[in-house]
mmCIF file of C-alpha atoms in Angstrom:
data_model
loop_
_atom_site.group_PDB
_atom_site.id
_atom_site.type_symbol
_atom_site.label_atom_id
_atom_site.label_comp_id
_atom_site.label_asym_id
_atom_site.label_seq_id
_atom_site.Cartn_x
_atom_site.Cartn_y
_atom_site.Cartn_z
ATOM 1 C CA MET A 1 15.712 125.618 44.769
ATOM 2 C CA PHE A 2 18.640 127.875 43.962
ATOM 3 C CA ILE A 3 18.511 131.342 45.466
ATOM 4 C CA GLY A 4 20.928 133.966 44.207
ATOM 5 C CA GLU A 5 23.511 135.927 46.128
ATOM 6 C CA MET A 6 22.228 137.968 49.031
ATOM 7 C CA LYS A 7 22.067 141.668 49.703
ATOM 8 C CA ILE A 8 21.177 143.280 53.015
ATOM 9 C CA PHE A 9 19.403 146.616 53.362
ATOM 10 C CA THR A 10 18.212 148.654 56.312
ATOM 11 C CA GLY A 11 15.836 151.479 57.034
ATOM 12 C CA ASN A 12 16.414 154.123 59.693
ATOM 13 C CA ALA A 13 15.361 151.979 62.667
ATOM 14 C CA ASN A 14 18.643 150.284 63.592
ATOM 15 C CA PRO A 15 21.442 150.734 61.031
ATOM 16 C CA ARG A 16 24.076 149.958 63.682
ATOM 17 C CA LEU A 17 22.763 146.400 64.106
ATOM 18 C CA THR A 18 22.580 145.972 60.329
ATOM 19 C CA GLU A 19 26.196 147.126 59.964
ATOM 20 C CA ALA A 20 27.244 144.572 62.599
ATOM 21 C CA ILE A 21 25.360 141.803 60.778
ATOM 22 C CA CYS A 22 26.986 142.731 57.462
ATOM 23 C CA LYS A 23 30.409 142.786 59.105
ATOM 24 C CA LYS A 24 29.849 139.266 60.467
ATOM 25 C CA LEU A 25 28.849 138.092 56.983
ATOM 26 C CA GLY A 26 31.689 139.933 55.262
ATOM 27 C CA ILE A 27 29.453 141.805 52.837
ATOM 28 C CA PRO A 28 28.733 145.523 52.384
ATOM 29 C CA MET A 29 25.404 146.982 53.413
ATOM 30 C CA GLY A 30 23.083 147.601 50.475
ATOM 31 C CA LYS A 31 22.749 151.162 49.228
ATOM 32 C CA ILE A 32 19.402 152.828 49.747
ATOM 33 C CA THR A 33 18.301 156.460 49.950
ATOM 34 C CA ILE A 34 15.437 157.276 52.307
ATOM 35 C CA GLU A 35 13.991 160.765 52.523
ATOM 36 C CA LYS A 36 10.740 162.395 53.546
ATOM 37 C CA PHE A 37 8.528 164.850 51.735
ATOM 38 C CA ARG A 38 7.481 167.910 53.703
ATOM 39 C CA ASP A 39 4.130 166.341 54.543
ATOM 40 C CA GLY A 40 5.884 163.357 56.166
ATOM 41 C CA GLU A 41 5.488 160.848 53.331
ATOM 42 C CA ILE A 42 8.441 158.486 52.923
ATOM 43 C CA ASN A 43 10.328 158.651 49.647
ATOM 44 C CA LEU A 44 13.008 156.049 48.977
ATOM 45 C CA VAL A 45 14.978 154.419 46.198
ATOM 46 C CA ILE A 46 17.203 151.334 46.217
ATOM 47 C CA ASP A 47 20.472 152.526 44.728
ATOM 48 C CA GLU A 48 21.712 149.215 43.316
ATOM 49 C CA THR A 49 20.313 146.265 41.413
ATOM 50 C CA VAL A 50 18.369 143.622 43.323
ATOM 51 C CA ARG A 51 17.130 141.602 40.345
ATOM 52 C CA GLY A 52 17.562 137.908 41.108
ATOM 53 C CA TYR A 53 19.075 138.526 44.555
ATOM 54 C CA ASP A 54 18.076 137.110 47.929
ATOM 55 C CA ILE A 55 17.164 140.307 49.759
ATOM 56 C CA PHE A 56 17.202 140.751 53.546
ATOM 57 C CA ILE A 57 15.706 143.947 54.967
ATOM 58 C CA VAL A 58 16.665 144.560 58.608
ATOM 59 C CA GLN A 59 14.205 146.856 60.364
ATOM 60 C CA PRO A 60 12.877 146.552 63.919
ATOM 61 C CA THR A 61 9.512 148.263 64.238
ATOM 62 C CA CYS A 62 10.441 150.189 67.377
ATOM 63 C CA THR A 63 9.889 153.889 68.109
ATOM 64 C CA PRO A 64 8.779 155.659 65.946
ATOM 65 C CA VAL A 65 6.797 152.481 65.330
ATOM 66 C CA ASN A 66 4.581 153.587 62.471
ATOM 67 C CA ASP A 67 7.386 155.313 60.541
ATOM 68 C CA ASN A 68 9.640 152.274 60.856
ATOM 69 C CA LEU A 69 6.860 149.882 59.874
ATOM 70 C CA MET A 70 5.984 151.992 56.844
ATOM 71 C CA GLU A 71 9.638 152.163 55.802
ATOM 72 C CA MET A 72 9.817 148.378 55.934
ATOM 73 C CA LEU A 73 6.685 147.983 53.802
ATOM 74 C CA ILE A 74 7.910 150.458 51.199
ATOM 75 C CA ILE A 75 11.369 148.857 50.960
ATOM 76 C CA ILE A 76 9.696 145.464 50.473
ATOM 77 C CA ASP A 77 7.500 146.907 47.727
ATOM 78 C CA ALA A 78 10.497 148.526 46.006
ATOM 79 C CA ALA A 79 12.458 145.250 46.067
ATOM 80 C CA LYS A 80 9.452 143.296 44.797
ATOM 81 C CA ARG A 81 8.933 145.674 41.878
ATOM 82 C CA ALA A 82 12.655 145.471 41.067
ATOM 83 C CA SER A 83 12.411 141.663 40.611
ATOM 84 C CA ALA A 84 14.219 140.438 43.728
ATOM 85 C CA ALA A 85 14.292 136.634 43.836
ATOM 86 C CA ARG A 86 13.210 136.463 47.478
ATOM 87 C CA ILE A 87 12.462 139.103 50.093
ATOM 88 C CA ASN A 88 13.166 138.364 53.741
ATOM 89 C CA ALA A 89 11.800 140.804 56.324
ATOM 90 C CA VAL A 90 14.216 140.742 59.280
ATOM 91 C CA ILE A 91 12.329 142.296 62.204
ATOM 92 C CA PRO A 92 14.449 141.989 65.374
ATOM 93 C CA TYR A 93 11.687 143.667 67.404
ATOM 94 C CA TYR A 94 8.130 143.099 66.173
ATOM 95 C CA GLY A 95 6.035 146.127 67.064
ATOM 96 C CA TYR A 96 2.336 145.671 67.902
ATOM 97 C CA ALA A 97 3.130 142.160 69.228
ATOM 98 C CA ARG A 98 1.388 142.946 72.519
ATOM 99 C CA GLN A 99 -1.874 143.472 70.657
ATOM 100 C CA ASP A 100 -2.170 139.793 69.758
ATOM 101 C CA ARG A 101 -5.747 139.052 70.878
ATOM 102 C CA LYS A 102 -9.051 140.647 71.814
ATOM 103 C CA THR A 103 -9.562 141.149 75.539
ATOM 104 C CA ARG A 104 -12.783 143.169 75.181
ATOM 105 C CA GLY A 105 -15.292 144.090 72.515
ATOM 106 C CA ARG A 106 -14.412 146.248 69.481
ATOM 107 C CA GLU A 107 -10.636 145.845 69.878
ATOM 108 C CA PRO A 108 -8.320 145.212 66.902
ATOM 109 C CA ILE A 109 -5.799 142.391 66.683
ATOM 110 C CA SER A 110 -3.025 144.653 65.454
ATOM 111 C CA ALA A 111 -0.323 141.954 65.458
ATOM 112 C CA LYS A 112 -2.348 140.073 62.838
ATOM 113 C CA LEU A 113 -2.891 143.247 60.803
ATOM 114 C CA VAL A 114 0.874 143.864 60.692
ATOM 115 C CA ALA A 115 1.392 140.260 59.527
ATOM 116 C CA ASN A 116 -1.112 140.839 56.720
ATOM 117 C CA LEU A 117 0.578 144.088 55.683
ATOM 118 C CA LEU A 118 4.020 142.458 55.463
ATOM 119 C CA THR A 119 2.657 139.599 53.377
ATOM 120 C CA VAL A 120 0.649 141.795 51.008
ATOM 121 C CA ALA A 121 3.639 144.127 50.563
ATOM 122 C CA GLY A 122 5.580 141.168 49.158
ATOM 123 C CA ALA A 123 7.636 139.592 51.962
ATOM 124 C CA ASP A 124 8.407 135.906 51.315
ATOM 125 C CA ARG A 125 9.737 135.200 54.807
ATOM 126 C CA VAL A 126 9.883 136.860 58.224
ATOM 127 C CA ILE A 127 12.802 136.538 60.648
ATOM 128 C CA THR A 128 12.135 137.886 64.122
ATOM 129 C CA MET A 129 13.255 137.446 67.722
ATOM 130 C CA ASP A 130 11.446 136.677 70.972
ATOM 131 C CA LEU A 131 7.899 137.564 70.008
ATOM 132 C CA HIS A 132 5.785 138.699 72.934
ATOM 133 C CA ALA A 133 3.363 135.917 72.023
ATOM 134 C CA GLY A 134 4.687 132.907 70.120
ATOM 135 C CA GLN A 135 1.316 132.294 68.469
ATOM 136 C CA ILE A 136 1.902 135.357 66.277
ATOM 137 C CA GLN A 137 3.870 132.995 64.035
ATOM 138 C CA GLY A 138 0.511 131.490 63.093
ATOM 139 C CA TYR A 139 -0.740 134.850 61.835
ATOM 140 C CA PHE A 140 1.507 134.454 58.781
ATOM 141 C CA ASP A 141 0.953 132.304 55.691
ATOM 142 C CA ILE A 142 4.658 132.597 54.853
ATOM 143 C CA PRO A 143 7.622 131.022 56.708
ATOM 144 C CA VAL A 144 8.579 132.623 60.025
ATOM 145 C CA ASP A 145 11.926 132.016 61.735
ATOM 146 C CA HIS A 146 11.408 132.812 65.416
ATOM 147 C CA LEU A 147 14.830 133.328 67.000
ATOM 148 C CA THR A 148 15.708 133.748 70.657
ATOM 149 C CA SER A 149 18.335 135.717 72.543
ATOM 150 C CA VAL A 150 18.277 133.392 75.559
ATOM 151 C CA GLN A 151 21.672 131.866 74.742
ATOM 152 C CA THR A 152 23.287 135.271 74.260
ATOM 153 C CA LEU A 153 21.918 136.587 77.554
ATOM 154 C CA ALA A 154 22.877 133.372 79.354
ATOM 155 C CA HIS A 155 26.433 133.692 78.010
ATOM 156 C CA TYR A 156 26.642 137.191 79.537
ATOM 157 C CA PHE A 157 25.608 135.896 82.963
ATOM 158 C CA LYS A 158 27.711 132.723 82.848
ATOM 159 C CA GLU A 159 30.696 134.233 84.668
ATOM 160 C CA ILE A 160 28.561 136.292 87.036
ATOM 161 C CA VAL A 161 26.640 133.314 88.437
ATOM 162 C CA LYS A 162 29.697 131.062 88.772
ATOM 163 C CA GLY A 163 30.090 129.953 92.387
ATOM 164 C CA GLU A 164 27.174 132.143 93.562
ATOM 165 C CA ASP A 165 23.715 131.213 94.846
ATOM 166 C CA PHE A 166 21.473 132.495 92.035
ATOM 167 C CA VAL A 167 17.852 131.883 91.056
ATOM 168 C CA ILE A 168 16.118 132.725 87.772
ATOM 169 C CA VAL A 169 12.805 134.544 88.223
ATOM 170 C CA SER A 170 9.894 134.721 85.807
ATOM 171 C CA PRO A 171 8.019 138.016 86.314
ATOM 172 C CA ASP A 172 4.683 136.312 85.580
ATOM 173 C CA LEU A 173 3.128 132.934 84.864
ATOM 174 C CA GLY A 174 3.269 133.541 81.106
ATOM 175 C CA GLY A 175 7.055 133.822 81.145
ATOM 176 C CA VAL A 176 7.785 130.494 82.841
ATOM 177 C CA SER A 177 8.853 128.758 79.632
ATOM 178 C CA ARG A 178 11.363 131.547 78.875
ATOM 179 C CA ALA A 179 12.727 131.442 82.433
ATOM 180 C CA ARG A 180 13.036 127.647 82.308
ATOM 181 C CA ASN A 181 14.913 127.787 79.015
ATOM 182 C CA PHE A 182 17.251 130.467 80.395
ATOM 183 C CA SER A 183 17.817 128.528 83.627
ATOM 184 C CA ASN A 184 18.707 125.372 81.703
ATOM 185 C CA TYR A 185 21.688 127.133 80.117
ATOM 186 C CA LEU A 186 22.919 128.263 83.540
ATOM 187 C CA ASN A 187 21.850 125.157 85.476
ATOM 188 C CA LEU A 188 19.930 127.206 88.045
ATOM 189 C CA PRO A 189 16.538 126.845 89.794
ATOM 190 C CA ILE A 190 13.615 129.110 88.949
ATOM 191 C CA ALA A 191 11.022 131.072 90.894
ATOM 192 C CA ILE A 192 7.793 132.633 89.630
ATOM 193 C CA ILE A 193 6.104 135.901 90.543
ATOM 194 C CA GLU A 194 2.329 135.626 90.633
ATOM 195 C CA LYS A 195 0.743 139.001 89.965
ATOM 196 C CA ARG A 196 -2.283 140.764 88.575
ATOM 197 C CA ARG A 197 -2.534 143.797 86.329
ATOM 198 C CA PRO A 198 -5.218 146.293 87.381
ATOM 199 C CA ARG A 199 -4.178 148.584 84.514
ATOM 200 C CA PRO A 200 -1.700 148.506 81.565
ATOM 201 C CA ASN A 201 1.937 148.987 82.713
ATOM 202 C CA GLU A 202 0.869 148.464 86.338
ATOM 203 C CA SER A 203 1.021 145.283 88.404
ATOM 204 C CA GLU A 204 0.516 144.000 91.932
ATOM 205 C CA VAL A 205 2.535 141.053 93.268
ATOM 206 C CA LEU A 206 0.288 138.436 94.872
ATOM 207 C CA ASN A 207 2.771 135.673 95.625
ATOM 208 C CA ILE A 208 6.273 134.351 94.899
ATOM 209 C CA ILE A 209 6.501 130.671 93.996
ATOM 210 C CA GLY A 210 9.931 129.251 94.792
ATOM 211 C CA ASP A 211 12.846 129.961 97.115
ATOM 212 C CA ILE A 212 14.462 133.390 96.707
ATOM 213 C CA HIS A 213 15.517 134.050 100.329
ATOM 214 C CA GLY A 214 19.246 134.758 100.606
ATOM 215 C CA LYS A 215 19.734 134.264 96.863
ATOM 216 C CA LYS A 216 20.746 136.569 94.042
ATOM 217 C CA ALA A 217 17.927 136.792 91.497
ATOM 218 C CA ILE A 218 17.864 137.332 87.742
ATOM 219 C CA ILE A 219 14.463 138.423 86.441
ATOM 220 C CA ILE A 220 14.121 137.564 82.745
ATOM 221 C CA ASP A 221 11.452 138.995 80.442
ATOM 222 C CA ASP A 222 10.970 139.566 76.725
ATOM 223 C CA ILE A 223 10.366 143.351 76.879
ATOM 224 C CA ILE A 224 11.189 146.159 79.280
ATOM 225 C CA ASP A 225 8.872 149.028 78.368
ATOM 226 C CA THR A 226 8.167 151.613 81.080
ATOM 227 C CA ALA A 227 10.043 149.389 83.599
ATOM 228 C CA GLY A 228 7.356 149.954 86.228
ATOM 229 C CA THR A 229 6.310 146.313 86.487
ATOM 230 C CA ILE A 230 9.798 144.838 86.479
ATOM 231 C CA THR A 231 11.365 147.324 88.937
ATOM 232 C CA ASN A 232 8.389 146.780 91.247
ATOM 233 C CA ALA A 233 9.019 143.028 91.025
ATOM 234 C CA ALA A 234 12.695 143.603 91.888
ATOM 235 C CA LYS A 235 11.683 145.680 94.914
ATOM 236 C CA VAL A 236 9.372 142.928 96.182
ATOM 237 C CA LEU A 237 12.089 140.278 95.744
ATOM 238 C CA LEU A 238 14.508 142.349 97.834
ATOM 239 C CA GLU A 239 11.842 142.961 100.490
ATOM 240 C CA ARG A 240 11.212 139.223 100.706
ATOM 241 C CA GLY A 241 14.817 138.235 101.229
ATOM 242 C CA ALA A 242 16.698 138.271 97.914
ATOM 243 C CA GLU A 243 20.277 139.605 98.253
ATOM 244 C CA GLU A 244 20.608 141.199 94.803
ATOM 245 C CA VAL A 245 18.439 141.510 91.718
ATOM 246 C CA TYR A 246 19.477 141.654 88.068
ATOM 247 C CA LEU A 247 17.100 142.377 85.193
ATOM 248 C CA THR A 248 17.480 141.013 81.691
ATOM 249 C CA ALA A 249 15.297 141.110 78.586
ATOM 250 C CA THR A 250 15.611 140.847 74.833
ATOM 251 C CA HIS A 251 13.971 144.134 73.918
ATOM 252 C CA GLY A 252 14.803 147.357 75.750
ATOM 253 C CA VAL A 253 11.921 149.598 74.701
ATOM 254 C CA PHE A 254 12.584 151.980 77.624
ATOM 255 C CA SER A 255 9.677 154.335 77.048
ATOM 256 C CA GLY A 256 8.593 157.191 79.307
ATOM 257 C CA PRO A 257 10.167 157.049 82.786
ATOM 258 C CA ALA A 258 11.869 153.655 82.233
ATOM 259 C CA LEU A 259 15.504 154.784 82.319
ATOM 260 C CA GLU A 260 14.999 156.906 85.432
ATOM 261 C CA ARG A 261 13.153 154.071 87.166
ATOM 262 C CA ILE A 262 16.040 151.702 86.466
ATOM 263 C CA ARG A 263 18.625 154.287 87.493
ATOM 264 C CA SER A 264 16.919 154.985 90.825
ATOM 265 C CA SER A 265 16.024 151.361 91.589
ATOM 266 C CA SER A 266 17.950 148.898 93.761
ATOM 267 C CA ILE A 267 18.751 146.541 90.882
ATOM 268 C CA LYS A 268 22.368 145.576 90.315
ATOM 269 C CA LYS A 269 22.332 145.547 86.499
ATOM 270 C CA CYS A 270 19.875 145.625 83.587
ATOM 271 C CA VAL A 271 21.011 143.654 80.534
ATOM 272 C CA VAL A 272 19.252 143.944 77.149
ATOM 273 C CA THR A 273 20.148 143.208 73.532
ATOM 274 C CA ASP A 274 20.585 145.573 70.585
ATOM 275 C CA THR A 275 17.359 144.591 68.774
ATOM 276 C CA ILE A 276 16.306 148.160 69.618
ATOM 277 C CA PRO A 277 18.957 150.898 69.462
ATOM 278 C CA LEU A 278 19.800 152.657 72.709
ATOM 279 C CA SER A 279 21.531 155.973 72.169
ATOM 280 C CA GLU A 280 24.711 156.708 74.089
ATOM 281 C CA GLY A 281 23.074 159.715 75.746
ATOM 282 C CA THR A 282 20.358 157.589 77.369
ATOM 283 C CA ARG A 283 22.597 154.853 78.784
ATOM 284 C CA ASN A 284 23.549 154.686 82.432
ATOM 285 C CA ASP A 285 25.912 152.545 84.491
ATOM 286 C CA LYS A 286 23.163 150.026 85.316
ATOM 287 C CA ILE A 287 22.335 149.214 81.687
ATOM 288 C CA GLU A 288 24.404 146.807 79.587
ATOM 289 C CA VAL A 289 23.727 146.032 75.929
ATOM 290 C CA VAL A 290 24.786 142.743 74.321
ATOM 291 C CA SER A 291 24.619 142.180 70.578
ATOM 292 C CA VAL A 292 22.525 139.623 68.737
ATOM 293 C CA ALA A 293 24.268 140.365 65.417
ATOM 294 C CA ASP A 294 25.884 136.900 65.458
ATOM 295 C CA ILE A 295 22.518 135.152 65.723
ATOM 296 C CA PHE A 296 21.004 137.135 62.873
ATOM 297 C CA ALA A 297 24.121 136.822 60.675
ATOM 298 C CA ASN A 298 24.260 133.040 61.089
ATOM 299 C CA THR A 299 20.512 132.746 60.490
ATOM 300 C CA ILE A 300 20.701 134.859 57.338
ATOM 301 C CA ARG A 301 23.619 132.773 56.049
ATOM 302 C CA SER A 302 21.713 129.533 56.700
ATOM 303 C CA ILE A 303 18.566 130.782 54.985
ATOM 304 C CA ASN A 304 20.515 131.975 51.957
ATOM 305 C CA ASN A 305 22.201 128.548 51.736
ATOM 306 C CA ASN A 306 18.889 126.710 52.287
ATOM 307 C CA GLU A 307 20.272 125.158 55.470
ATOM 308 C CA SER A 308 18.547 124.404 58.765
ATOM 309 C CA VAL A 309 18.062 127.363 61.107
ATOM 310 C CA SER A 310 17.027 125.297 64.123
ATOM 311 C CA ALA A 311 20.336 123.429 63.950
ATOM 312 C CA LEU A 312 22.114 126.683 64.831
ATOM 313 C CA PHE A 313 20.591 126.705 68.298
ATOM 314 C CA HIS A 314 21.851 123.225 69.078
ATOM 315 C CA SER A 315 25.444 123.931 68.100
ATOM 316 C CA PRO A 316 28.238 124.336 70.690
ATOM 317 C CA GLU A 317 28.686 127.933 69.517
ATOM 318 C CA TYR A 318 25.495 128.889 71.331
ATOM 319 C CA LYS A 319 26.012 126.873 74.499
#
């Protein structure tokens, strides 16, 4: 099936990432005007033709989550009504992903609701990165390209771990697959923190599986939110014999006291990607941001050309 030329648009969530993606692809960012009425309603118009085009809308649903989600839905609807050939929702960070199942009675499954909203609005495809729960892909009845930042983060650490005694640490049992994948790129052993969560954003370490004594540790996770759990894990690793601790994750949500917790902790460095924008005023010398614009640009190019996306992650470029 022939798909026309592509155009890339963005809402207000992360225009800097969208600009970087467009620069990699060598195309200008699509023109769109987004305003708000006094009561908070979003008012927007796409300022150029999209008829017959392959449209990519880049919009992580990060803080303010509901505004950014609504912007995405309205842009999709506008493109659909303007006869776009195909609409691809590029969601670097998928908000509500942590509400992926019922753990008690009368709870919603908000991740599924968001999937329904995107589909009903008119999205033909979703492109996202490091979902909190991989099964969310099954909530969609349209194609989902689930990307990962593991290679990008591993590339950052490649020089750091050279010649040093490092271990990759999963902060919980659910993250073992991610830690194993990350460790494979760096050819390092892994350890696992066994913990329990008495309350949301709180955890207690029960045991550490694996050898961390005298080693430098890299804790890898998908999201750093309030940073309470992960800085507590770093503290326990140091108390039990680790020499240094690094943190890394795809999505730096950094809500509430997160930045202060990282700043005052004993960690060496915290490395996240730019799926969520981090303003210059909130950065500190312990936080590093690496870009995933290359991954999204190459994925968008492959989709537009009807080429394999999975092949990208087996190419030497990502090793």
